[in-house]
XYZ file of C-alpha atoms in Angstrom:
84
model
C -110.483 89.917 -214.819
C -113.702 87.395 -214.596
C -116.655 89.515 -212.253
C -118.481 86.366 -210.558
C -122.924 87.006 -210.877
C -124.430 88.565 -207.991
C -127.120 85.624 -207.179
C -129.933 86.643 -204.173
C -130.515 84.188 -201.207
C -131.750 81.520 -203.689
C -128.780 81.559 -205.160
C -129.854 82.483 -208.588
C -128.355 84.978 -210.957
C -130.600 87.546 -212.913
C -131.311 85.823 -215.754
C -132.281 82.189 -213.364
C -134.034 84.847 -211.613
C -136.321 86.503 -214.357
C -136.364 83.106 -216.262
C -138.353 81.333 -213.062
C -140.214 84.922 -212.800
C -144.292 83.979 -212.789
C -146.187 86.889 -213.010
C -149.557 85.307 -213.166
C -148.523 83.236 -209.708
C -149.665 87.034 -208.047
C -152.706 88.805 -207.613
C -153.668 91.565 -209.985
C -153.329 94.569 -209.422
C -149.503 94.279 -207.854
C -149.994 97.518 -204.789
C -146.751 98.628 -203.560
C -145.495 100.660 -200.566
C -142.618 102.597 -200.354
C -141.262 104.642 -197.799
C -138.908 107.908 -196.729
C -137.599 107.753 -193.508
C -135.866 110.697 -192.595
C -133.844 111.740 -189.464
C -133.481 115.154 -188.398
C -131.408 114.897 -185.927
C -127.541 115.785 -187.770
C -127.385 119.101 -189.466
C -128.338 117.885 -192.668
C -130.838 115.297 -192.540
C -129.951 111.706 -193.351
C -132.523 109.499 -195.627
C -132.968 105.995 -194.622
C -132.365 103.685 -197.920
C -131.629 99.812 -197.512
C -129.736 97.308 -199.815
C -131.553 95.305 -202.190
C -131.802 91.993 -201.185
C -133.434 90.435 -204.734
C -133.583 90.641 -208.366
C -133.729 92.432 -210.086
C -130.690 95.058 -208.874
C -129.087 93.215 -206.447
C -127.077 94.510 -204.312
C -128.263 98.573 -205.232
C -129.591 101.043 -202.961
C -133.379 102.010 -202.858
C -135.945 102.773 -200.884
C -137.375 100.426 -198.023
C -141.086 98.879 -199.481
C -142.567 95.844 -201.117
C -145.526 94.425 -202.187
C -148.647 94.765 -200.129
C -150.016 91.317 -199.141
C -154.327 90.554 -200.178
C -157.024 91.425 -197.594
C -154.078 93.779 -196.188
C -154.100 97.525 -195.751
C -151.467 99.976 -196.973
C -150.240 101.303 -193.144
C -149.251 97.668 -191.935
C -148.208 96.755 -195.131
C -145.305 99.858 -195.022
C -145.006 99.191 -191.117
C -144.282 95.012 -191.248
C -141.809 96.211 -194.272
C -140.529 99.370 -191.973
C -140.070 96.718 -189.437
C -138.099 94.251 -191.753
């Protein structure tokens, strides 16, 4: 059975996304934040995970996080990403 390729919100397949990606369009060095958010309210600890909304790894489980904007503090970036 033929499976349709996954497309991001811009309608791109992984191949189209990679072909259009231009690393020089982004500041260097690129800094990211990743968050580990645990809940201890139940018997077993729970970890907050998200499904990736863009390539690469579209639709896969991941930790919440993302890029820190220029002139942004990492704490502010972490709060912004958690809110998203």
